[in-house]
Structures are given as structure tokens and as C-alpha cells.
Amino acid sequence: MVDYAELPLPPALDGLVAAIWTIDAGGAADDWIEHEATPDGCIELIHRRHGRSIWGTEQPDVFVTGLNLSPVRFRVSGDARFLGIRLWPWAWEMLGGPPCPGFADDWIPIASDSAIAALLADPVAALTAALADVAPHPLGPAVLAATSVADIVHVSGCSHRMVQRWFERVVGITPRAYLRLIRFRRTMVDFAEGPTTLSDQAAKSGFADHAHMARDFRLLAGTPPGSARAKAKGPFLPGDV
């Protein structure tokens, strides 16, 4: 049984780091497990501490995954263990990472002796220190509190055109498309926190109705909301768990 867990985060990382997580596949080296990672609007910096993982091709020990607009299928060996940092795109930019548009729907290797890879040794302390003296762009916090592009413009004080240009440069997708990812992610998080009716969840998450939520789940999870709620292990939809 795959064990997924998230570490507690200090307030200093609010709005910058979505989660620091671990996965232990909990099996034998020759027992391969398939998963689908659902879109969550984040950049994932990952250290595979043991075992193997394949997304298209074999992945190195340290890599980073870009923004995905549909579920990503990958395989891990049964003995695989991971530590990951789920970063909002503006935090990734603050850390000096490669621009997000350059590896959307993909992953790229990270040199194990790089400053970015060093964050994985003691992620809470390292991230707190690395981000403490770098001012985030005002659009970052505005995005997480928004339900519409107009909200982002109003809260940030930036013009609509400035918002569009920032998204093109930092995120790589339109503001509207990114807000869809955020709404979907909120819903997946809420599913893990306790039972609720799908209609109530749709209203809480800001969907127009249950049918609207169902359409987004088919697009972003490849499955109806009820199935995603039943299967989800954190942000993953297991194939053989």
C-alpha cells in the first residue's frame, strides 16, 4: 500500500509552498505501480531516494515537473521512496528555477549538486531561509485568494494587461486556465478532509453547479468527481494501489 504524507509547514511558507510530501511505495523492487498525477497548479521539485520512476523515460534521482493541464501517467517501482516540494510558480521563480513555460506537461532533470537540489536536504529550513529575503510578486498572493481574473486585478493593483503578461512569463498559461487548476486543486484537497455531498462540494469550490464540476473533473482528472474522491491518494489517482 502506497504511503503518502505531507509535512507541517510554518506560516513563513504560506502562499509560496503548497506542500512538502513523502511517498513510500511500500513494495518490492520488481512490483511496478501505475499512478496518474492530477493537475494542481504547482511545480514539483522531487528527490527519488530509492527505487525507480518512469514518466515517458527513466527519471534521474532529482527532477522537477512542470504545470500539467491533464492527468500524467507514470510508473514507480515497488521499492520507490520520494521526497517532494510542491511550489507555487511564483515561488519557483523566486528560487531562480528555469521558467515554467519551458517544461509544461513535462519534467526536466536537476543537477544533484545544484543550489535547487540542496533544498531537498532539509526542505522546511532551507526553503524558509531561501525565500525569506526575496519579495514575492504581488500577483502571487492575489492569485490564491481569487475566484476570477477581475479579483486578481483588484487585489494586486495591477492592470489586466500586466496580469496577462505576468502569467505568460511566470506561469505559461492564461489567468483563467490557471484559476481552473486552483479550483480543481481546492476540491481535491477538500475531498481528503472529509465527506460531503458532491453538490455541496461544487458550491463550496465555486463551480456554477455539479455539472460544471463534473466537466472539469473529466478534463483534469479523467474521471468523474465521485470516482476521483474514492480513489485519490493525495494528488494521485492510483492504478494498482
Coordinates of C-alpha atoms in Angstrom, one line a residue:
M1 CA 0.0 0.0 0.0
V2 CA 1.4 3.3 -1.1
D3 CA 2.0 5.7 1.9
Y4 CA 1.6 9.4 1.0
A5 CA 2.1 12.0 3.8
E6 CA 2.6 15.8 4.0
L7 CA 4.9 17.6 6.4
P8 CA 3.7 20.5 8.6
L9 CA 4.6 23.9 7.1
P10 CA 5.5 27.1 9.0
P11 CA 3.5 30.3 8.4
A12 CA 6.5 31.8 6.7
L13 CA 5.9 29.5 3.7
D14 CA 2.2 30.3 3.3
G15 CA 1.4 31.3 -0.3
L16 CA 4.8 30.0 -1.5
V17 CA 4.9 26.3 -0.8
A18 CA 1.7 24.3 -1.2
A19 CA 3.1 21.1 0.4
I20 CA 6.2 19.1 1.3
W21 CA 5.4 15.5 0.9
T22 CA 6.8 12.0 1.0
I23 CA 5.8 8.8 -0.7
D24 CA 6.8 5.2 0.1
A25 CA 5.6 2.8 -2.5
G26 CA 5.8 0.0 0.2
G27 CA 6.5 -2.9 -2.1
A28 CA 9.2 -5.0 -3.8
A29 CA 11.6 -3.7 -6.5
D30 CA 10.0 -5.7 -9.3
D31 CA 6.4 -4.7 -8.4
W32 CA 5.6 -1.8 -10.7
I33 CA 2.8 0.5 -9.7
E34 CA 1.0 2.9 -12.1
H35 CA -0.4 6.3 -11.0
E36 CA -1.9 9.4 -12.5
A37 CA -0.8 12.7 -11.0
T38 CA -3.7 15.2 -11.2
P39 CA -3.0 18.9 -12.2
D40 CA -2.6 21.1 -9.2
G41 CA -1.2 24.4 -10.5
C42 CA 2.2 23.7 -8.8
I43 CA 5.8 23.0 -9.7
E44 CA 7.1 19.8 -8.1
L45 CA 10.8 19.5 -7.1
I46 CA 11.3 15.8 -6.4
H47 CA 14.1 13.7 -4.9
R48 CA 13.7 10.0 -5.5
R49 CA 15.5 8.5 -2.6
H50 CA 15.2 4.9 -3.6
G51 CA 13.9 2.7 -6.5
R52 CA 13.0 3.8 -10.0
S53 CA 10.4 6.0 -11.7
I54 CA 9.4 6.4 -15.3
W55 CA 7.4 9.2 -16.9
G56 CA 8.0 8.7 -20.6
T57 CA 11.6 7.9 -19.9
E58 CA 13.5 6.8 -16.8
Q59 CA 13.9 9.7 -14.4
P60 CA 17.0 10.7 -12.5
D61 CA 17.3 11.0 -8.7
V62 CA 16.4 14.7 -8.7
F63 CA 14.0 16.3 -11.2
V64 CA 11.3 18.9 -11.4
T65 CA 7.9 18.6 -13.0
G66 CA 6.1 21.4 -14.8
L67 CA 2.4 22.5 -14.8
N68 CA 0.1 19.9 -16.2
L69 CA -3.3 20.5 -17.8
S70 CA -4.4 16.9 -17.8
P71 CA -3.5 13.8 -15.7
V72 CA 0.0 12.5 -16.1
R73 CA 0.5 8.7 -16.0
F74 CA 3.8 7.4 -14.6
R75 CA 5.2 4.3 -13.1
V76 CA 7.3 3.6 -10.0
S77 CA 9.0 0.5 -8.7
G78 CA 7.5 -1.0 -5.6
D79 CA 10.6 0.0 -3.5
A80 CA 10.5 3.6 -4.6
R81 CA 10.6 6.4 -2.0
F82 CA 10.3 10.1 -2.7
L83 CA 10.5 13.5 -1.1
G84 CA 8.8 16.3 -2.9
I85 CA 8.3 20.1 -2.6
R86 CA 5.1 21.4 -4.2
L87 CA 5.8 25.1 -5.1
W88 CA 3.6 27.7 -6.5
P89 CA 5.0 29.0 -9.8
W90 CA 6.0 32.4 -8.3
A91 CA 8.0 30.7 -5.5
W92 CA 9.8 28.7 -8.1
E93 CA 10.7 31.9 -9.9
M94 CA 11.9 33.4 -6.6
L95 CA 14.2 30.4 -6.2
G96 CA 15.7 31.0 -9.6
G97 CA 14.3 27.9 -11.2
P98 CA 14.0 27.6 -15.0
P99 CA 10.9 29.4 -16.5
C100 CA 7.8 27.3 -16.1
P101 CA 6.7 27.6 -19.7
G102 CA 9.8 25.8 -20.8
F103 CA 8.8 22.4 -19.3
A104 CA 5.0 22.4 -19.1
D105 CA 3.4 19.0 -19.3
D106 CA 6.9 17.5 -18.8
W107 CA 9.8 17.1 -16.4
I108 CA 13.5 18.2 -16.5
P109 CA 16.5 16.9 -14.6
I110 CA 18.0 18.9 -11.8
A111 CA 21.8 18.6 -11.1
S112 CA 22.2 16.9 -7.8
D113 CA 24.9 19.4 -6.7
S114 CA 22.9 22.5 -7.6
A115 CA 21.5 25.0 -5.1
I116 CA 18.0 24.0 -6.0
A117 CA 18.7 20.3 -5.3
A118 CA 20.2 21.3 -1.9
L119 CA 16.7 22.5 -0.8
L120 CA 15.7 18.8 -0.6
A121 CA 18.2 18.0 2.2
D122 CA 16.2 19.9 4.8
P123 CA 13.3 21.4 2.9
V124 CA 11.5 23.3 5.6
A125 CA 14.6 25.1 6.9
A126 CA 16.1 25.5 3.5
L127 CA 13.0 27.0 1.9
T128 CA 12.4 29.3 4.8
A129 CA 15.9 30.7 4.5
A130 CA 15.9 30.9 0.7
L131 CA 12.6 32.7 0.4
A132 CA 12.9 35.0 3.5
D133 CA 14.8 37.8 1.7
V134 CA 13.1 37.6 -1.7
A135 CA 9.9 39.7 -2.1
P136 CA 7.2 37.8 -4.0
H137 CA 5.5 39.5 -6.9
P138 CA 2.2 41.0 -5.7
L139 CA 0.3 38.8 -8.1
G140 CA 1.2 35.6 -6.4
P141 CA -0.8 36.0 -3.2
A142 CA -3.6 37.7 -5.2
V143 CA -4.0 34.5 -7.3
L144 CA -4.6 32.2 -4.4
A145 CA -7.4 34.4 -3.0
A146 CA -9.1 34.9 -6.3
T147 CA -12.1 33.3 -8.0
S148 CA -11.9 35.4 -11.1
V149 CA -9.4 37.3 -13.2
A150 CA -11.1 40.5 -12.0
D151 CA -10.3 39.5 -8.4
I152 CA -6.6 39.2 -9.3
V153 CA -6.6 42.7 -10.9
H154 CA -8.4 44.2 -7.9
V155 CA -6.4 42.6 -5.1
S156 CA -3.0 43.0 -6.8
G157 CA -3.5 46.6 -8.1
C158 CA -2.1 45.5 -11.4
S159 CA -3.8 46.2 -14.8
H160 CA -5.5 43.4 -16.7
R161 CA -2.7 43.5 -19.3
M162 CA 0.0 43.3 -16.6
V163 CA -1.7 40.3 -15.2
Q164 CA -1.8 38.6 -18.6
R165 CA 1.9 39.3 -19.2
W166 CA 2.9 38.0 -15.8
F167 CA 1.0 34.8 -16.4
E168 CA 2.6 34.4 -19.8
R169 CA 6.1 34.8 -18.4
V170 CA 5.9 33.1 -15.0
V171 CA 3.1 30.5 -15.3
G172 CA 2.8 29.8 -19.0
I173 CA -1.0 29.6 -19.2
T174 CA -3.8 32.2 -19.1
P175 CA -5.1 33.5 -15.8
R176 CA -8.5 31.9 -16.5
A177 CA -6.9 28.5 -17.2
Y178 CA -4.8 28.7 -14.0
L179 CA -7.7 29.6 -11.8
R180 CA -9.4 26.5 -13.1
L181 CA -6.5 24.5 -11.9
I182 CA -6.6 26.2 -8.5
R183 CA -10.3 25.5 -8.1
F184 CA -9.8 21.8 -9.1
R185 CA -7.0 21.5 -6.5
R186 CA -9.1 23.0 -3.7
T187 CA -11.8 20.5 -4.5
M188 CA -9.3 17.6 -4.3
V189 CA -7.9 18.8 -1.0
D190 CA -11.5 19.2 0.4
F191 CA -12.3 15.6 -0.7
A192 CA -9.4 14.4 1.5
E193 CA -10.6 16.3 4.5
G194 CA -14.0 14.8 5.0
P195 CA -17.2 13.5 3.4
T196 CA -19.6 15.9 1.8
T197 CA -22.2 15.7 -1.0
L198 CA -20.9 16.4 -4.5
S199 CA -23.4 19.2 -4.9
D200 CA -22.3 20.9 -1.7
Q201 CA -18.7 20.5 -2.7
A202 CA -19.4 22.1 -6.1
A203 CA -21.0 25.1 -4.4
K204 CA -18.1 25.4 -1.8
S205 CA -15.5 25.2 -4.5
G206 CA -17.0 27.9 -6.7
F207 CA -18.4 25.8 -9.5
A208 CA -21.6 27.0 -11.1
D209 CA -23.2 23.6 -10.4
H210 CA -22.5 19.9 -10.1
A211 CA -22.4 19.5 -13.9
H212 CA -19.8 22.2 -14.2
M213 CA -17.6 20.4 -11.6
A214 CA -18.1 17.1 -13.4
R215 CA -16.9 18.6 -16.7
D216 CA -13.7 20.0 -15.1
F217 CA -13.0 16.7 -13.4
R218 CA -13.3 14.8 -16.7
L219 CA -10.9 17.3 -18.2
L220 CA -8.4 17.5 -15.3
A221 CA -8.7 14.1 -13.6
G222 CA -10.0 12.0 -16.5
T223 CA -12.7 10.6 -14.2
P224 CA -16.0 11.9 -12.6
P225 CA -15.7 13.7 -9.2
G226 CA -17.1 10.7 -7.2
S227 CA -14.6 8.3 -8.7
A228 CA -11.7 10.8 -8.0
R229 CA -12.9 11.2 -4.4
A230 CA -12.9 7.4 -3.8
K231 CA -9.5 6.7 -5.4
A232 CA -7.4 9.8 -4.5
K233 CA -4.2 9.3 -2.5
G234 CA -3.2 12.9 -2.0
P235 CA -2.8 14.4 -5.5
F236 CA -2.6 10.9 -7.1
L237 CA -5.1 8.6 -8.7
P238 CA -3.5 5.1 -8.2
G239 CA -3.8 2.4 -10.8
D240 CA -2.8 -0.6 -8.7
V241 CA -3.0 0.6 -5.1

